[in-house]
XYZ file of C-alpha atoms in Angstrom:
768
model
C 0.028 -0.050 0.119
C 1.002 3.592 -0.524
C 1.107 6.162 2.284
C -2.242 7.463 1.210
C -4.009 3.958 0.844
C -4.139 0.977 3.159
C -5.236 -2.276 1.863
C -6.935 -4.784 4.476
C -7.407 -8.525 3.795
C -9.931 -10.700 5.642
C -9.362 -14.348 6.072
C -12.265 -16.541 6.748
C -11.540 -19.154 9.261
C -15.042 -20.430 10.240
C -18.692 -19.746 10.246
C -20.639 -20.092 13.565
C -24.253 -21.177 13.132
C -26.739 -20.746 15.864
C -29.607 -23.029 15.182
C -32.650 -24.302 17.039
C -32.192 -27.674 18.496
C -34.449 -29.331 16.063
C -32.030 -28.513 13.142
C -29.073 -29.879 14.809
C -29.348 -33.258 13.181
C -26.342 -35.646 12.596
C -26.908 -34.600 8.704
C -26.214 -31.063 9.688
C -23.525 -31.557 12.112
C -21.426 -33.943 10.042
C -21.181 -31.408 7.063
C -18.688 -29.612 9.323
C -15.002 -30.425 8.939
C -13.669 -31.886 12.251
C -10.974 -29.183 12.510
C -13.637 -26.597 12.243
C -16.077 -28.230 14.725
C -15.552 -25.848 17.780
C -17.926 -27.903 19.860
C -16.664 -31.233 19.068
C -20.095 -32.591 18.361
C -19.734 -34.190 14.911
C -19.566 -37.943 14.583
C -15.827 -37.845 13.603
C -14.897 -36.018 16.606
C -17.192 -37.994 19.016
C -15.530 -41.069 17.435
C -11.878 -40.061 18.024
C -12.750 -39.011 21.752
C -14.154 -42.449 22.274
C -11.134 -43.972 20.905
C -9.072 -41.786 23.169
C -7.494 -39.883 20.129
C -7.082 -36.454 21.216
C -4.447 -35.415 18.733
C -6.841 -34.341 15.982
C -9.855 -32.303 15.805
C -11.027 -30.146 18.652
C -11.695 -31.357 22.253
C -15.118 -29.863 23.526
C -14.814 -27.351 26.287
C -16.075 -29.449 29.382
C -13.937 -32.635 28.138
C -11.026 -30.429 27.725
C -11.256 -28.747 31.082
C -11.661 -32.025 32.940
C -8.637 -33.551 31.053
C -6.629 -30.507 31.720
C -7.425 -30.580 35.457
C -6.800 -34.281 35.808
C -3.362 -33.825 33.961
C -2.427 -30.821 36.015
C -3.120 -32.575 39.379
C -1.431 -35.863 38.238
C -4.496 -37.956 39.261
C -4.454 -40.132 35.967
C -3.049 -39.989 32.467
C -5.214 -38.724 29.777
C -5.079 -42.195 28.113
C -6.870 -43.720 31.144
C -10.001 -41.778 30.360
C -12.378 -42.199 27.573
C -14.792 -39.112 27.644
C -18.074 -40.026 26.074
C -19.761 -36.756 25.015
C -23.644 -36.372 25.026
C -25.846 -33.707 24.064
C -23.065 -31.180 23.357
C -25.285 -29.539 20.772
C -26.655 -27.702 23.864
C -23.533 -25.706 23.986
C -24.364 -24.464 20.395
C -27.665 -23.209 21.907
C -25.934 -21.498 24.794
C -22.844 -20.104 23.364
C -23.239 -17.097 25.524
C -22.572 -19.399 28.613
C -18.817 -20.320 27.521
C -16.373 -19.930 30.511
C -15.176 -16.670 29.575
C -17.140 -13.677 30.474
C -14.814 -10.749 30.731
C -16.350 -7.740 29.156
C -14.911 -4.139 28.535
C -17.819 -2.463 30.266
C -19.105 -3.357 33.667
C -22.162 -5.355 33.497
C -24.069 -7.306 36.001
C -22.063 -10.572 35.677
C -23.262 -13.535 33.908
C -22.792 -17.006 35.450
C -19.378 -18.269 35.050
C -18.018 -21.549 35.996
C -14.702 -22.134 37.752
C -12.525 -24.749 38.911
C -13.781 -28.557 38.407
C -13.181 -30.926 41.282
C -13.671 -34.746 40.504
C -14.514 -37.002 43.261
C -15.033 -40.830 42.783
C -17.569 -42.583 44.909
C -18.124 -46.188 45.072
C -21.562 -47.480 43.855
C -23.379 -50.612 43.132
C -22.229 -52.816 40.324
C -25.440 -52.337 38.245
C -25.600 -48.614 38.720
C -25.120 -46.507 35.536
C -22.722 -43.711 35.047
C -24.018 -40.350 36.008
C -23.039 -36.820 36.240
C -24.338 -34.617 38.984
C -23.687 -30.964 39.829
C -23.398 -29.649 43.279
C -22.528 -25.888 43.256
C -24.310 -24.342 46.451
C -26.149 -21.367 45.484
C -24.752 -20.791 41.997
C -26.866 -20.137 39.140
C -24.892 -22.328 36.678
C -26.716 -23.795 33.830
C -28.236 -27.247 34.220
C -26.839 -27.963 30.863
C -23.622 -28.908 32.597
C -25.435 -31.840 34.216
C -26.052 -33.656 31.148
C -23.004 -32.250 29.186
C -20.747 -35.146 29.608
C -20.125 -38.638 31.025
C -16.704 -39.629 32.045
C -15.736 -43.405 32.093
C -12.510 -44.925 33.339
C -11.439 -47.362 30.702
C -9.004 -49.446 32.924
C -11.769 -50.089 35.309
C -14.136 -50.959 32.453
C -11.798 -53.491 30.687
C -10.692 -55.077 33.968
C -12.283 -58.701 34.842
C -15.288 -58.096 37.192
C -14.844 -54.397 37.326
C -15.865 -52.055 40.099
C -18.196 -49.435 38.891
C -17.833 -45.878 40.128
C -20.188 -42.952 40.385
C -18.305 -40.050 39.105
C -19.388 -36.670 40.674
C -18.701 -33.480 38.923
C -18.506 -30.787 41.402
C -18.521 -27.241 40.118
C -17.548 -24.627 42.781
C -17.029 -20.884 42.193
C -13.638 -19.732 43.596
C -13.818 -16.106 44.852
C -10.258 -15.358 43.397
C -11.424 -16.532 39.933
C -14.718 -14.821 40.004
C -12.891 -11.591 40.738
C -10.516 -12.254 37.823
C -13.464 -13.061 35.370
C -14.432 -9.411 35.827
C -12.453 -6.483 34.249
C -12.609 -3.467 36.580
C -13.421 -0.112 35.261
C -10.494 2.405 35.368
C -10.001 4.444 38.338
C -10.532 7.643 36.172
C -13.862 6.372 34.770
C -15.103 5.282 38.244
C -14.004 8.760 39.773
C -15.730 10.654 37.094
C -19.030 8.581 37.372
C -19.071 9.352 41.154
C -18.216 13.160 40.836
C -14.563 13.123 41.650
C -12.283 15.761 40.095
C -8.847 14.330 38.458
C -7.042 16.259 41.033
C -8.666 14.569 43.898
C -7.473 11.185 42.927
C -4.069 9.701 43.579
C -3.798 6.516 41.620
C -2.190 3.469 43.231
C -1.710 1.271 40.335
C -4.748 0.353 37.817
C -7.442 -0.757 40.319
C -7.272 1.459 43.548
C -6.708 5.063 44.284
C -6.434 7.436 47.354
C -9.000 10.271 47.616
C -7.946 13.731 48.765
C -9.651 15.026 51.895
C -10.120 18.267 50.153
C -13.191 16.803 48.711
C -15.011 17.582 51.997
C -14.419 21.295 51.524
C -15.603 21.336 48.018
C -18.735 19.482 48.797
C -19.458 20.876 52.267
C -22.854 22.227 51.177
C -23.987 18.956 49.645
C -26.624 17.125 51.783
C -25.649 13.800 53.193
C -27.090 10.626 51.892
C -28.828 7.766 53.915
C -26.593 6.073 56.450
C -26.876 2.361 56.755
C -25.042 0.060 59.201
C -24.606 -3.728 58.636
C -24.274 -5.466 61.781
C -24.848 -9.161 62.921
C -26.118 -11.711 65.491
C -23.416 -13.225 67.538
C -21.366 -15.141 65.166
C -19.745 -18.479 64.806
C -16.027 -18.320 64.600
C -15.918 -17.824 60.869
C -18.465 -15.113 60.649
C -21.802 -14.894 59.201
C -21.336 -12.797 56.117
C -21.736 -9.152 57.011
C -19.134 -8.183 54.385
C -20.855 -10.145 51.553
C -24.168 -8.534 52.793
C -22.843 -5.145 52.558
C -21.415 -5.490 49.075
C -24.417 -7.371 47.765
C -26.622 -4.570 49.226
C -24.676 -1.733 47.758
C -24.799 -3.729 44.372
C -28.532 -3.942 44.494
C -28.953 -0.289 45.309
C -26.638 0.936 42.636
C -26.585 -1.576 39.661
C -30.323 -2.683 39.978
C -32.261 -0.028 41.828
C -30.196 2.821 40.343
C -29.528 4.694 43.664
C -26.135 6.436 44.207
C -24.574 4.075 46.676
C -21.333 3.565 48.334
C -19.766 0.642 50.366
C -17.429 1.476 53.303
C -15.338 -1.471 54.365
C -12.379 -2.161 56.785
C -9.126 -3.182 55.394
C -8.419 -6.672 56.247
C -5.399 -7.672 58.596
C -2.718 -10.024 57.235
C -3.389 -11.895 60.577
C -6.794 -13.591 59.398
C -5.840 -13.468 55.735
C -3.040 -15.966 56.426
C -4.601 -17.445 59.633
C -8.087 -19.144 59.852
C -10.592 -16.739 58.086
C -8.911 -15.853 54.875
C -9.539 -12.484 53.229
C -12.405 -10.097 53.741
C -13.204 -8.831 50.205
C -16.619 -10.578 50.365
C -17.249 -13.554 48.417
C -18.850 -15.080 45.342
C -20.679 -12.458 43.241
C -20.543 -9.959 46.085
C -16.865 -8.874 46.427
C -14.524 -6.070 45.998
C -12.265 -6.433 43.168
C -9.460 -7.244 42.726
C -9.675 -9.377 45.746
C -5.846 -9.993 45.836
C -5.084 -6.367 46.039
C -7.744 -5.869 48.647
C -6.457 -8.534 51.037
C -2.787 -8.026 50.393
C -1.103 -4.705 51.373
C -3.679 -2.573 49.458
C -2.208 0.974 49.699
C 0.010 0.277 52.668
C -2.069 1.824 55.563
C -1.459 -1.105 57.786
C 2.302 -0.985 57.192
C 2.270 2.840 57.899
C 0.415 2.035 61.330
C 3.080 -0.754 62.201
C 5.915 1.724 61.415
C 4.474 4.513 63.444
C 3.544 2.197 66.199
C 7.194 0.624 66.386
C 8.695 4.130 66.090
C 6.723 5.024 69.480
C 7.970 1.622 71.066
C 11.761 2.361 69.923
C 11.382 5.930 71.402
C 10.170 4.725 74.871
C 13.150 2.398 75.287
C 15.661 4.675 73.896
C 14.507 7.359 76.290
C 14.589 5.278 79.309
C 18.103 4.095 78.244
C 19.415 7.639 77.957
C 17.866 8.752 81.097
C 19.321 5.907 82.957
C 22.839 6.608 81.884
C 23.203 10.432 81.492
C 22.994 13.365 83.874
C 20.538 16.013 83.610
C 22.950 18.433 82.076
C 24.076 15.817 79.510
C 20.461 15.025 78.551
C 19.638 18.801 78.137
C 22.607 19.420 75.898
C 21.826 16.437 73.744
C 17.904 17.006 73.596
C 18.365 20.878 72.946
C 21.732 20.807 71.023
C 23.692 23.857 69.813
C 23.414 24.414 66.024
C 25.634 27.131 64.434
C 26.097 28.587 67.927
C 22.367 28.741 68.781
C 20.525 26.509 71.195
C 16.765 26.498 70.396
C 13.678 24.381 71.507
C 11.865 22.553 68.802
C 8.088 23.213 68.594
C 7.413 20.021 70.037
C 9.639 20.658 73.012
C 7.781 24.034 73.614
C 4.580 22.177 73.868
C 6.086 20.047 76.508
C 7.323 22.949 78.518
C 3.782 24.562 78.411
C 2.309 21.373 79.771
C 4.788 21.513 82.655
C 3.742 25.186 83.195
C 6.930 26.516 82.040
C 6.383 29.525 79.809
C 9.801 30.231 78.482
C 11.262 29.741 74.966
C 14.968 30.495 75.637
C 16.840 27.493 76.728
C 19.348 29.428 78.713
C 16.599 30.880 80.977
C 15.625 27.306 82.553
C 16.340 27.023 86.121
C 18.172 23.563 87.290
C 14.699 22.180 88.595
C 12.877 23.147 85.372
C 15.664 21.476 83.385
C 15.295 18.274 85.392
C 11.418 18.442 84.904
C 11.941 18.865 81.260
C 14.351 16.352 80.549
C 13.204 13.485 82.905
C 9.988 11.612 81.766
C 11.038 9.108 84.385
C 8.757 6.201 82.930
C 7.980 3.485 85.326
C 9.171 0.253 83.409
C 6.463 -1.619 85.048
C 3.723 0.618 83.870
C 4.410 1.035 80.172
C 1.176 0.368 78.260
C 2.673 0.595 74.757
C 3.320 -2.481 72.890
C 5.180 -3.270 69.606
C 3.015 -4.571 66.772
C 3.231 -6.929 63.668
C 0.605 -7.832 61.360
C 1.000 -11.552 61.726
C -0.654 -13.927 64.161
C 2.416 -14.806 66.224
C 1.388 -16.089 69.808
C 5.088 -16.449 70.743
C 5.334 -12.641 70.728
C 2.536 -12.138 73.401
C 5.324 -11.736 76.118
C 8.726 -11.055 75.460
C 11.890 -9.661 77.279
C 13.839 -6.643 75.751
C 17.100 -5.111 76.749
C 19.162 -8.195 77.040
C 22.071 -7.228 74.747
C 25.164 -5.729 76.608
C 24.685 -2.319 74.826
C 21.278 -1.858 76.639
C 23.232 -1.628 79.886
C 20.708 -3.604 82.045
C 17.546 -1.979 80.909
C 15.786 -5.487 80.896
C 11.939 -5.474 80.840
C 9.056 -7.655 79.820
C 6.759 -6.356 76.967
C 4.941 -7.769 74.146
C 3.480 -7.553 70.806
C -0.009 -6.966 69.640
C -1.513 -7.508 66.221
C -0.988 -4.208 64.037
C -4.788 -3.565 63.746
C -4.951 -3.506 67.586
C -2.643 -0.429 67.793
C -4.293 2.669 68.915
C -2.967 4.472 66.043
C -5.395 2.399 63.966
C -8.238 3.416 66.297
C -7.171 7.028 65.795
C -7.146 6.488 61.911
C -10.637 5.355 61.990
C -11.980 8.223 64.295
C -10.006 11.160 62.938
C -12.075 13.626 60.999
C -8.994 15.675 59.418
C -5.252 15.660 59.419
C -5.174 18.192 62.159
C -7.433 16.065 64.301
C -5.294 12.985 63.671
C -2.034 14.770 64.591
C -3.623 16.118 67.839
C -4.953 12.664 68.653
C -1.477 11.015 68.134
C -0.031 13.682 70.304
C -2.374 12.720 73.229
C -1.553 8.919 73.159
C -0.493 7.810 76.527
C 2.293 5.309 76.441
C 2.903 4.767 80.193
C 3.151 6.301 83.523
C 5.915 8.007 85.408
C 7.260 7.077 88.721
C 5.272 9.848 90.219
C 2.076 8.577 88.644
C 1.859 11.227 85.764
C 0.829 9.992 82.388
C 3.489 10.236 79.592
C 2.310 10.955 75.987
C 3.816 10.545 72.611
C 4.286 14.306 72.428
C 6.401 14.230 75.646
C 8.561 11.655 73.751
C 8.911 14.240 71.098
C 7.659 11.712 68.399
C 4.138 12.731 67.494
C 5.109 15.111 64.617
C 6.961 12.089 62.976
C 3.964 10.077 63.442
C 1.800 12.370 61.474
C 4.303 12.214 58.707
C 4.338 8.544 58.530
C 0.444 8.584 58.654
C -0.101 11.456 56.206
C -1.110 9.243 53.297
C -2.745 6.643 55.426
C -5.452 9.086 56.445
C -6.839 9.300 52.878
C -9.546 6.551 52.045
C -8.888 3.914 49.257
C -11.235 3.828 46.453
C -12.117 0.551 44.798
C -15.172 -1.224 43.281
C -17.292 -4.134 43.487
C -17.939 -6.732 40.729
C -20.726 -4.771 39.432
C -18.895 -1.513 39.501
C -20.262 0.002 42.634
C -17.682 2.402 44.261
C -16.236 1.286 47.670
C -14.049 3.129 50.247
C -11.648 0.740 52.029
C -10.335 2.597 55.019
C -8.940 1.512 58.526
C -9.495 -1.804 60.329
C -9.520 -1.320 64.045
C -9.518 -4.609 66.141
C -13.119 -5.202 67.009
C -12.536 -6.646 70.536
C -10.421 -3.952 72.135
C -11.148 -1.214 69.851
C -14.290 -0.094 68.029
C -14.235 -2.497 64.992
C -15.506 -0.063 62.358
C -14.223 1.619 59.138
C -13.123 5.249 59.033
C -15.235 8.298 59.921
C -13.702 10.100 56.964
C -14.684 7.381 54.442
C -18.166 7.660 55.654
C -18.182 11.388 55.502
C -16.730 11.481 52.000
C -19.187 8.789 50.827
C -22.359 10.613 52.164
C -21.519 13.789 50.375
C -20.826 11.885 47.172
C -24.005 10.026 46.876
C -26.178 13.105 47.714
C -29.665 13.355 49.593
C -31.294 10.334 48.037
C -28.193 8.042 47.913
C -26.962 5.282 50.375
C -23.768 4.650 52.214
C -23.667 1.155 53.625
C -20.837 0.518 56.210
C -20.236 -2.442 58.309
C -19.507 -3.040 61.993
C -17.399 -5.770 63.362
C -18.674 -9.028 65.160
C -22.049 -9.031 66.599
C -24.399 -6.233 67.158
C -23.484 -6.212 70.924
C -19.794 -5.382 70.079
C -19.540 -3.640 66.714
C -22.871 -1.959 66.496
C -22.855 -0.717 70.151
C -19.538 0.718 69.559
C -20.594 2.210 66.132
C -23.288 4.069 67.967
C -21.771 5.135 71.190
C -18.183 5.920 69.882
C -18.211 6.373 66.163
C -21.251 8.398 65.978
C -20.243 10.538 68.848
C -16.829 11.314 67.187
C -18.465 11.863 63.661
C -21.862 13.643 64.472
C -23.506 11.295 61.775
C -26.699 9.611 62.706
C -27.689 6.091 61.182
C -30.840 5.568 59.168
C -31.278 1.811 59.522
C -29.565 -1.280 60.813
C -29.305 -4.429 58.606
C -28.888 -7.232 61.043
C -27.152 -10.305 59.291
C -28.327 -13.771 60.470
C -27.589 -17.283 59.240
C -29.294 -20.619 59.850
C -26.145 -22.259 61.090
C -25.419 -19.596 63.739
C -29.158 -19.588 65.016
C -28.932 -23.548 65.213
C -25.884 -22.846 67.364
C -27.651 -20.488 69.612
C -30.619 -22.865 69.692
C -28.401 -25.483 71.049
C -27.579 -28.044 68.161
C -27.042 -28.631 64.402
C -30.348 -29.657 62.907
C -34.145 -28.945 63.264
C -36.614 -26.216 63.031
C -37.085 -26.276 66.766
C -33.338 -25.308 67.173
C -33.738 -22.627 64.748
C -36.715 -21.167 66.501
C -34.829 -21.247 69.778
C -31.866 -19.477 68.377
C -34.048 -16.863 66.874
C -36.104 -16.250 70.197
C -32.757 -16.017 72.084
C -29.837 -14.400 70.137
C -31.705 -12.912 67.150
C -34.276 -11.173 69.240
C -31.813 -9.886 71.759
C -29.748 -8.239 68.964
C -32.925 -6.658 67.454
C -33.645 -5.152 70.902
C -30.148 -3.861 71.225
C -30.651 -1.764 68.144
C -33.972 -0.564 69.215
C -32.260 0.791 72.412
C -30.737 3.364 70.016
C -34.084 4.029 68.255
C -32.925 2.694 64.947
C -35.247 0.347 62.673
C -33.797 -3.144 61.858
C -34.131 -5.078 58.666
C -32.935 -8.680 59.139
C -30.906 -10.150 56.279
C -30.919 -14.000 56.052
C -27.645 -15.009 54.374
C -28.734 -17.962 52.776
C -26.277 -21.071 52.669
C -26.854 -24.192 50.193
C -27.836 -26.310 53.176
C -30.653 -24.037 54.378
C -34.100 -25.336 53.790
C -36.977 -22.965 52.678
C -38.735 -23.899 55.893
C -35.791 -22.712 57.912
C -35.501 -19.499 55.963
C -39.251 -18.709 56.234
C -39.275 -19.404 59.950
C -36.354 -17.073 60.540
C -37.955 -14.301 58.564
C -41.231 -14.866 60.306
C -39.814 -14.797 63.804
C -37.582 -11.891 63.183
C -40.634 -9.774 62.310
C -42.438 -11.077 65.302
C -39.392 -9.771 67.371
C -39.657 -6.243 66.105
C -37.682 -6.217 62.715
C -39.274 -3.794 60.127
C -38.767 -6.504 57.566
C -36.617 -9.966 57.269
C -35.578 -11.197 53.788
C -33.457 -13.978 52.510
C -30.433 -12.926 50.619
C -28.769 -14.873 47.808
C -25.809 -12.202 47.023
C -23.237 -14.874 47.127
C -24.774 -16.567 44.218
C -26.370 -13.799 42.370
C -24.645 -10.704 43.275
C -26.720 -7.404 43.497
C -29.802 -9.312 41.961
C -29.782 -11.606 44.935
C -30.014 -8.715 47.313
C -32.969 -6.969 45.711
C -35.395 -7.747 48.204
C -33.049 -6.540 51.177
C -32.254 -3.257 49.006
C -36.142 -2.565 48.682
C -36.780 -3.413 52.454
C -33.848 -1.071 53.525
C -35.205 1.726 51.364
C -38.532 1.269 52.857
C -37.159 1.527 56.424
C -35.349 4.711 55.749
C -38.723 6.564 54.641
C -39.796 6.943 58.263
C -37.015 8.922 60.168
C -35.633 7.275 63.283
C -35.403 8.592 66.663
C -31.707 8.058 67.326
C -30.373 8.139 70.818
C -27.197 7.337 72.714
C -27.274 4.644 75.249
C -25.762 6.639 78.005
C -24.764 10.166 78.960
C -21.103 10.883 78.374
C -20.942 12.556 81.669
C -22.061 9.622 83.627
C -19.515 8.038 85.996
C -17.509 5.263 84.431
C -18.816 2.520 86.552
C -22.486 3.569 85.655
C -21.548 3.680 81.915
C -20.090 0.128 82.221
C -23.029 -1.121 84.168
C -25.549 0.309 81.519
C -23.811 -1.567 78.688
C -23.585 -4.838 80.819
C -27.094 -4.744 81.606
C -29.097 -3.349 78.736
C -26.796 -4.580 75.889
C -25.288 -8.037 77.426
C -28.166 -9.052 79.773
C -25.895 -9.047 82.837
C -27.364 -8.656 86.408
C -24.365 -6.518 87.338
C -20.678 -5.785 87.057
C -17.900 -6.739 89.310
C -14.976 -4.157 89.232
C -11.474 -4.740 90.071
C -9.804 -2.636 92.537
C -7.281 -1.561 89.974
C -9.826 0.105 87.757
C -9.540 3.908 87.398
C -11.900 6.561 86.343
C -10.868 8.278 83.217
C -13.723 10.874 83.076
C -15.840 12.024 80.271
C -15.011 9.327 77.448
C -17.254 6.671 75.834
C -16.748 3.122 76.723
C -15.320 0.535 74.369
C -15.741 -2.947 76.029
C -12.896 -5.490 75.444
C -15.084 -8.607 75.273
C -15.191 -11.969 73.463
C -17.429 -11.793 70.342
C -18.608 -15.373 70.592
C -21.044 -14.752 73.310
C -23.291 -11.962 74.616
C -21.612 -12.574 78.062
C -17.952 -12.823 78.994
C -18.204 -16.690 78.502
C -17.514 -17.771 74.805
C -19.487 -20.891 75.363
C -22.566 -19.406 76.711
C -24.729 -19.137 73.412
C -28.065 -17.639 72.662
C -28.947 -14.894 75.157
C -27.502 -15.494 78.598
C -28.870 -14.030 81.801
C -28.217 -14.280 85.403
C -24.482 -13.503 85.191
C -22.009 -10.837 86.826
C -19.541 -9.237 84.286
C -16.299 -9.207 85.646
C -14.239 -6.140 84.696
C -10.462 -7.080 85.494
C -9.028 -3.624 84.689
C -10.084 -0.416 82.933
C -7.631 1.307 80.428
C -7.798 4.435 78.443
C -6.910 5.258 74.732
C -6.773 8.893 75.272
C -5.592 9.604 71.638
C -8.586 7.559 70.207
C -10.752 9.004 72.668
C -12.219 6.097 74.602
C -12.040 3.952 77.648
C -11.598 0.260 77.429
C -12.839 -2.137 80.147
C -11.162 -5.517 79.945
C -13.926 -8.231 80.277
C -12.471 -11.640 81.483
C -9.326 -12.621 79.340
C -8.685 -10.949 76.131
C -5.835 -11.533 73.849
C -4.470 -8.789 71.446
C -2.176 -11.083 69.543
C -3.993 -14.080 67.832
C -2.045 -17.367 67.134
C -2.070 -19.487 64.090
C -3.972 -22.575 63.866
C -2.304 -25.937 63.054
C -3.225 -25.628 59.461
C -3.081 -21.851 58.586
C -4.450 -20.493 55.310
C -1.030 -19.877 54.128
C -0.576 -23.677 53.174
C -2.976 -22.854 50.233
C -1.417 -19.607 49.107
C 0.949 -19.677 46.371
C 2.331 -17.475 43.387
C 2.951 -18.651 39.705
C 6.387 -17.202 38.784
C 5.552 -17.263 35.187
C 2.052 -15.465 35.167
C 2.525 -13.963 38.645
C -1.081 -15.157 39.487
C -1.854 -15.670 43.194
C -3.570 -18.909 44.105
C -5.156 -19.979 47.461
C -6.814 -16.751 48.535
C -10.502 -17.418 49.138
């Protein structure tokens, strides 16, 4: 071609005919050349497959997948299998259901099938070969049931052969569903939800930080409706609050066309590699890409770890230097002469002000003032600050530091917490601006002096550096669901000793973005007695936001546990009338309407689901609906979305559970009696009163009481408070109820056994 002319040639490789079943006769099918027969349904290809000749023609999709999997796992050689294909014309009729469904636009996902597991089960000698499908709540086509039969030729040809029933299990694997969808670009998502280009900081292709300046730009925009997803007292693996949250926002956005935003916590590496796995949701209700959601994300937890451990290092360094230097030497090093001039830094002037010393010239301090300034005099036995790591490591719960000769005898016992239990994480979740976060970091109490005075991060001179480490972490991370609904992922405070909710800033930004008629759906950790109570009494006090409705997630399996056993309608009813009813009552204490979402599992019967919905409404729920979001995405949560919308029409009458000025004992007693159902509390003599701060009970999530094995709605118990501590920076008091661990341990077989990386494709396997 010349520079002004382009010649394009087209080469025809085949013709696809979409014909009705009645037209797919052998005569029609056999007119196809074997090498052009993409479905492998002509007599020639079927004959080759029966003979086990896979070298010519085209292997049909299901047969190819089965053989590929078997070869990959080394179960049998291909020659040992003779696939006999039946009714493959059905694939021609349903060509849109091939295993690949990625599209350039975000559409509500079509069904896709994932990994195939084969199980061989012994059957009677005269039983025929059949293929069945067990895929839980999936909406896969029934055509897969009759698509192929697989026989094992060595068994057939052997004398007196055993006959086997071959069950073809088709399960949807979360990570593969995630990869089957192509996310929108961050720029497209940002434009759709009303962000300006300069308000977005991209972190790769699939996630971005959002500038807090957005709050100033939209300060006149009315807030949307605020929905909290909580749950009944869970089983150890949880009841699906995250999947319900995601399914609900997908239903509201993609199906009912409301502006909607999900606000989720960032998962810790602890559970991701421990017992529960990731927290991106599951099935067709998840945040994508789920690998990025569950691993590192934008580094916020790493920033918290770095900041927390900087404080710990500063504590031990200060104690060492105070123990080995005179007041004069300490002063000369803390306030060095630079270019012949000695000056206090701003953070040191703040310390002088707290000491009542209104001087700015180092030369004017008296010897007594110098001593007060340089000596924090931390009591080693009363240091409350610990180091953190984002891994479940029970052997770090108690350690000894200072054993090297260079530490000069400064030996003391300390320990590690999981990173998300750090007070810095709680501060990140409750701060409403960079300035607020900086001030909260400065107020953190790290221990007590020998004279009984609290010592803060600002006293250590480290709070400014902490703000620097946290300056990017304070910005929420924008991601999206499988159906393209926006999600903010931000903060992830431990739900036992902290308040277990995502950030105030994420909620505030989302409420402005969705506008008056939109919805923001956020999630609280564990059962309503922990996460929801703390959401109302701590987070709502800090944010000034008021919820519109509570979605209470329940499962039949958890209700059976609370009813006392595994199997029958009586046990389900007992669980409903105990734990479910109590959790509904807790929400009503705050004047908020409740919609019960029954997260349906494949093992649940219709009678069980109907019974839960009926009793939930008897117990005061505005509505109760079954949810199939895992299998159907937003479509499976449509009834819930409609019920939530209906519940927000009538304004609630939100109220706090207690007055913040009440004495600490009365605040604790109010929670124990009204929320947990205790008769009273038993307070340890060591407990202190820290004044006008909300309460953040540190309690087991496995029971309404302090006893994990007490299910249902226990009564007649005394709640033991063994100590009362304060997170002054975060702004709450946390009473310790019974025994609580802030560092989980790994099980015998952690999730990391299944997690791996393909070095060629860089694909991650084994994440849920």
